[in-house]
Amino acid sequence: MLNQTLVLIKPDGLKKSLTGNILTRLSETKLEIIAAKIVRVSKKLAEEHYMHLKQEPFFPELVLYLQGELHQRKKVMAMIYWGEDAIQKVRDIAGATNPEEASSVSIRGQYGRITTKGLYENVVHASANDIEAEREIKLWFQPDEII
Ligand code: UDP
Ligand code: MG
């Protein structure tokens, strides 16, 4: 099925100069990039993006992480990938949420880490399913930014 997925290079990915590596890995999918920009993430945007995790003990730290407060890099790179099974293809290359459980050839397995506080700094976000992809794309992009 044709679909669209939100990809974020999180502040740790930018700080570690992984942008090129991550884009190269994602290009294996042969999907099309239909939007891309650098975003300064407000507290409100970070909280809305991760609203499904509001009850988790790590939520405040997670919001600071997405805002770049933990990496002195207060931005993320946001993109939309489009094509056949885009959501699943990007999730497969991104790898499991926990970088220690992620396949060692996945982006998160290669570059992610767990902080001493227990937060998963896993370098990229990728929408998990159709419903989340639709919600997240609306949250991060205006319709006229999508080409
Ligand atoms: N996260 C974490 N600890 C957990 C679960 C999640 O630090 O036990 C962080 C991690 O950065 C993850 C983000 O919260 O990417 C969003 O969690 P979600 O369960 O949506 O995983 P994802 O869709 O990113 O794989
Ligand atoms: Mg998720």
mmCIF file of C-alpha atoms and ligand atoms in Angstrom:
data_model
loop_
_atom_site.group_PDB
_atom_site.id
_atom_site.type_symbol
_atom_site.label_atom_id
_atom_site.label_comp_id
_atom_site.label_asym_id
_atom_site.label_seq_id
_atom_site.Cartn_x
_atom_site.Cartn_y
_atom_site.Cartn_z
ATOM 1 C CA MET A 1 0.000 0.000 0.000
ATOM 2 C CA LEU A 2 1.193 3.514 -0.792
ATOM 3 C CA ASN A 3 1.688 5.594 2.338
ATOM 4 C CA GLN A 4 3.627 8.433 3.950
ATOM 5 C CA THR A 5 5.703 8.438 7.100
ATOM 6 C CA LEU A 6 7.262 11.076 9.314
ATOM 7 C CA VAL A 7 10.996 10.720 9.927
ATOM 8 C CA LEU A 8 12.853 12.869 12.435
ATOM 9 C CA ILE A 9 16.607 12.978 12.853
ATOM 10 C CA LYS A 10 16.611 13.672 16.579
ATOM 11 C CA PRO A 11 19.074 16.087 18.251
ATOM 12 C CA ASP A 12 21.511 13.272 19.128
ATOM 13 C CA GLY A 13 21.624 12.278 15.455
ATOM 14 C CA LEU A 14 22.462 15.853 14.479
ATOM 15 C CA LYS A 15 25.001 16.244 17.295
ATOM 16 C CA LYS A 16 26.771 13.033 16.267
ATOM 17 C CA SER A 17 26.933 14.242 12.613
ATOM 18 C CA LEU A 18 24.867 11.283 11.469
ATOM 19 C CA THR A 19 22.629 13.124 8.994
ATOM 20 C CA GLY A 20 24.467 11.816 5.926
ATOM 21 C CA ASN A 21 24.683 8.259 7.236
ATOM 22 C CA ILE A 22 20.997 8.201 8.142
ATOM 23 C CA LEU A 23 19.880 9.594 4.780
ATOM 24 C CA THR A 24 22.083 7.054 3.025
ATOM 25 C CA ARG A 25 20.549 4.200 5.021
ATOM 26 C CA LEU A 26 17.040 5.496 4.271
ATOM 27 C CA SER A 27 17.832 5.764 0.562
ATOM 28 C CA GLU A 28 18.043 1.939 0.504
ATOM 29 C CA THR A 29 14.236 2.013 0.659
ATOM 30 C CA LYS A 30 13.998 3.773 -2.743
ATOM 31 C CA LEU A 31 11.204 5.879 -1.231
ATOM 32 C CA GLU A 32 10.623 9.483 -2.263
ATOM 33 C CA ILE A 33 11.276 12.444 0.075
ATOM 34 C CA ILE A 34 8.263 14.734 -0.285
ATOM 35 C CA ALA A 35 9.110 17.234 2.483
ATOM 36 C CA ALA A 36 12.148 18.220 4.562
ATOM 37 C CA LYS A 37 13.074 20.982 6.968
ATOM 38 C CA ILE A 38 15.005 21.894 10.124
ATOM 39 C CA VAL A 39 12.712 22.622 13.062
ATOM 40 C CA ARG A 40 13.244 24.262 16.452
ATOM 41 C CA VAL A 41 11.026 22.121 18.660
ATOM 42 C CA SER A 42 8.853 23.937 21.199
ATOM 43 C CA LYS A 43 7.837 22.252 24.458
ATOM 44 C CA LYS A 44 4.271 22.154 23.109
ATOM 45 C CA LEU A 45 5.292 20.396 19.879
ATOM 46 C CA ALA A 46 7.455 17.872 21.753
ATOM 47 C CA GLU A 47 4.638 17.141 24.215
ATOM 48 C CA GLU A 48 2.086 16.732 21.438
ATOM 49 C CA HIS A 49 4.390 14.521 19.402
ATOM 50 C CA TYR A 50 4.875 12.171 22.357
ATOM 51 C CA MET A 51 1.409 12.576 23.909
ATOM 52 C CA HIS A 52 0.894 8.786 23.987
ATOM 53 C CA LEU A 53 3.717 8.591 26.549
ATOM 54 C CA LYS A 54 2.479 11.369 28.861
ATOM 55 C CA GLN A 55 2.011 8.975 31.786
ATOM 56 C CA GLU A 56 5.518 7.510 31.564
ATOM 57 C CA PRO A 57 8.097 8.427 34.216
ATOM 58 C CA PHE A 58 10.587 9.344 31.472
ATOM 59 C CA PHE A 59 8.185 11.764 29.716
ATOM 60 C CA PRO A 60 9.730 15.043 31.005
ATOM 61 C CA GLU A 61 13.218 13.841 30.001
ATOM 62 C CA LEU A 62 11.869 12.676 26.615
ATOM 63 C CA VAL A 63 10.442 16.147 25.915
ATOM 64 C CA LEU A 64 13.785 17.763 26.802
ATOM 65 C CA TYR A 65 15.513 15.221 24.538
ATOM 66 C CA LEU A 66 13.346 16.035 21.499
ATOM 67 C CA GLN A 67 13.836 19.749 22.166
ATOM 68 C CA GLY A 68 17.595 19.247 22.043
ATOM 69 C CA GLU A 69 18.138 20.365 25.611
ATOM 70 C CA LEU A 70 20.248 17.256 26.310
ATOM 71 C CA HIS A 71 22.554 17.771 23.319
ATOM 72 C CA GLN A 72 23.067 21.531 22.986
ATOM 73 C CA ARG A 73 21.538 21.153 19.522
ATOM 74 C CA LYS A 74 18.092 22.706 19.671
ATOM 75 C CA LYS A 75 16.697 21.392 16.436
ATOM 76 C CA VAL A 76 15.613 18.289 14.571
ATOM 77 C CA MET A 77 15.505 17.462 10.866
ATOM 78 C CA ALA A 78 11.952 16.549 9.866
ATOM 79 C CA MET A 79 11.115 14.673 6.659
ATOM 80 C CA ILE A 80 8.269 12.855 5.005
ATOM 81 C CA TYR A 81 9.027 9.714 3.022
ATOM 82 C CA TRP A 82 6.428 8.488 0.556
ATOM 83 C CA GLY A 83 5.936 5.284 -1.424
ATOM 84 C CA GLU A 84 4.988 1.636 -1.301
ATOM 85 C CA ASP A 85 4.858 0.480 2.353
ATOM 86 C CA ALA A 86 6.837 3.571 3.396
ATOM 87 C CA ILE A 87 5.883 3.261 7.073
ATOM 88 C CA GLN A 88 7.054 -0.336 7.392
ATOM 89 C CA LYS A 89 10.186 0.085 5.265
ATOM 90 C CA VAL A 90 11.416 3.030 7.334
ATOM 91 C CA ARG A 91 10.572 1.325 10.652
ATOM 92 C CA ASP A 92 12.544 -1.750 9.526
ATOM 93 C CA ILE A 93 15.663 0.271 8.772
ATOM 94 C CA ALA A 94 15.242 2.410 11.929
ATOM 95 C CA GLY A 95 15.109 -0.687 14.146
ATOM 96 C CA ALA A 96 13.531 -1.428 17.517
ATOM 97 C CA THR A 97 12.807 1.362 20.010
ATOM 98 C CA ASN A 98 15.346 0.080 22.530
ATOM 99 C CA PRO A 99 18.781 0.470 20.890
ATOM 100 C CA GLU A 100 20.087 -2.572 22.773
ATOM 101 C CA GLU A 101 17.335 -4.716 21.280
ATOM 102 C CA ALA A 102 17.543 -3.165 17.824
ATOM 103 C CA SER A 103 19.257 -5.209 15.131
ATOM 104 C CA SER A 104 22.908 -4.199 14.957
ATOM 105 C CA VAL A 105 22.535 -3.311 11.272
ATOM 106 C CA SER A 106 19.567 -0.972 11.929
ATOM 107 C CA ILE A 107 20.077 2.780 12.423
ATOM 108 C CA ARG A 108 19.130 2.592 16.101
ATOM 109 C CA GLY A 109 21.213 -0.539 16.634
ATOM 110 C CA GLN A 110 24.231 1.111 15.043
ATOM 111 C CA TYR A 111 24.016 4.564 16.576
ATOM 112 C CA GLY A 112 21.594 4.577 19.526
ATOM 113 C CA ARG A 113 22.415 4.385 23.225
ATOM 114 C CA ILE A 114 20.670 4.221 26.594
ATOM 115 C CA THR A 115 21.522 7.055 28.968
ATOM 116 C CA THR A 116 22.411 6.435 32.614
ATOM 117 C CA LYS A 117 18.920 7.753 33.436
ATOM 118 C CA GLY A 118 17.459 5.015 31.214
ATOM 119 C CA LEU A 119 16.271 7.156 28.287
ATOM 120 C CA TYR A 120 16.613 5.621 24.840
ATOM 121 C CA GLU A 121 18.573 8.079 22.702
ATOM 122 C CA ASN A 122 17.839 6.335 19.447
ATOM 123 C CA VAL A 123 18.789 8.943 16.851
ATOM 124 C CA VAL A 124 15.667 8.791 14.689
ATOM 125 C CA HIS A 125 11.892 8.860 14.928
ATOM 126 C CA ALA A 126 9.756 6.963 12.419
ATOM 127 C CA SER A 127 5.951 6.803 12.444
ATOM 128 C CA ALA A 128 4.698 3.463 13.766
ATOM 129 C CA ASN A 129 1.483 3.024 11.770
ATOM 130 C CA ASP A 130 -1.035 4.726 9.458
ATOM 131 C CA ILE A 131 -2.929 6.563 12.178
ATOM 132 C CA GLU A 132 0.201 7.897 13.865
ATOM 133 C CA ALA A 133 1.773 8.849 10.537
ATOM 134 C CA GLU A 134 -1.255 10.917 9.575
ATOM 135 C CA ARG A 135 -1.421 12.645 12.954
ATOM 136 C CA GLU A 136 2.323 13.331 13.085
ATOM 137 C CA ILE A 137 2.573 14.656 9.531
ATOM 138 C CA LYS A 138 -0.199 17.174 10.313
ATOM 139 C CA LEU A 139 1.617 18.161 13.483
ATOM 140 C CA TRP A 140 4.980 18.824 11.817
ATOM 141 C CA PHE A 141 4.106 20.038 8.293
ATOM 142 C CA GLN A 142 1.772 22.494 6.619
ATOM 143 C CA PRO A 143 0.076 21.072 3.502
ATOM 144 C CA ASP A 144 1.962 23.497 1.208
ATOM 145 C CA GLU A 145 5.333 22.221 2.508
ATOM 146 C CA ILE A 146 4.649 18.782 1.053
ATOM 147 C CA ILE A 147 5.670 18.459 -2.585
HETATM 148 N N1 UDP B 1 11.468 5.815 24.963
HETATM 149 C C1 UDP B 1 12.307 5.619 26.068
HETATM 150 N N2 UDP B 1 12.070 4.557 26.894
HETATM 151 C C2 UDP B 1 11.045 3.676 26.691
HETATM 152 C C3 UDP B 1 10.206 3.879 25.577
HETATM 153 C C4 UDP B 1 10.437 4.953 24.743
HETATM 154 O O1 UDP B 1 13.234 6.397 26.271
HETATM 155 O O2 UDP B 1 10.901 2.726 27.488
HETATM 156 C C5 UDP B 1 11.696 6.965 24.072
HETATM 157 C C6 UDP B 1 12.512 6.601 22.828
HETATM 158 O O3 UDP B 1 13.327 7.719 22.494
HETATM 159 C C7 UDP B 1 11.414 6.369 21.810
HETATM 160 C C8 UDP B 1 10.389 7.430 22.192
HETATM 161 O O4 UDP B 1 10.443 7.452 23.625
HETATM 162 O O5 UDP B 1 11.889 6.527 20.485
HETATM 163 C C9 UDP B 1 8.977 7.141 21.719
HETATM 164 O O6 UDP B 1 8.564 5.886 22.189
HETATM 165 P P1 UDP B 1 7.699 4.894 21.289
HETATM 166 O O7 UDP B 1 7.204 3.825 22.210
HETATM 167 O O8 UDP B 1 6.702 5.669 20.505
HETATM 168 O O9 UDP B 1 8.806 4.223 20.348
HETATM 169 P P2 UDP B 1 9.172 4.494 18.801
HETATM 170 O O10 UDP B 1 7.869 4.646 18.042
HETATM 171 O O11 UDP B 1 10.019 5.750 18.746
HETATM 172 O O12 UDP B 1 9.940 3.292 18.380
HETATM 173 MG MG MG B 2 6.252 5.859 18.438
#
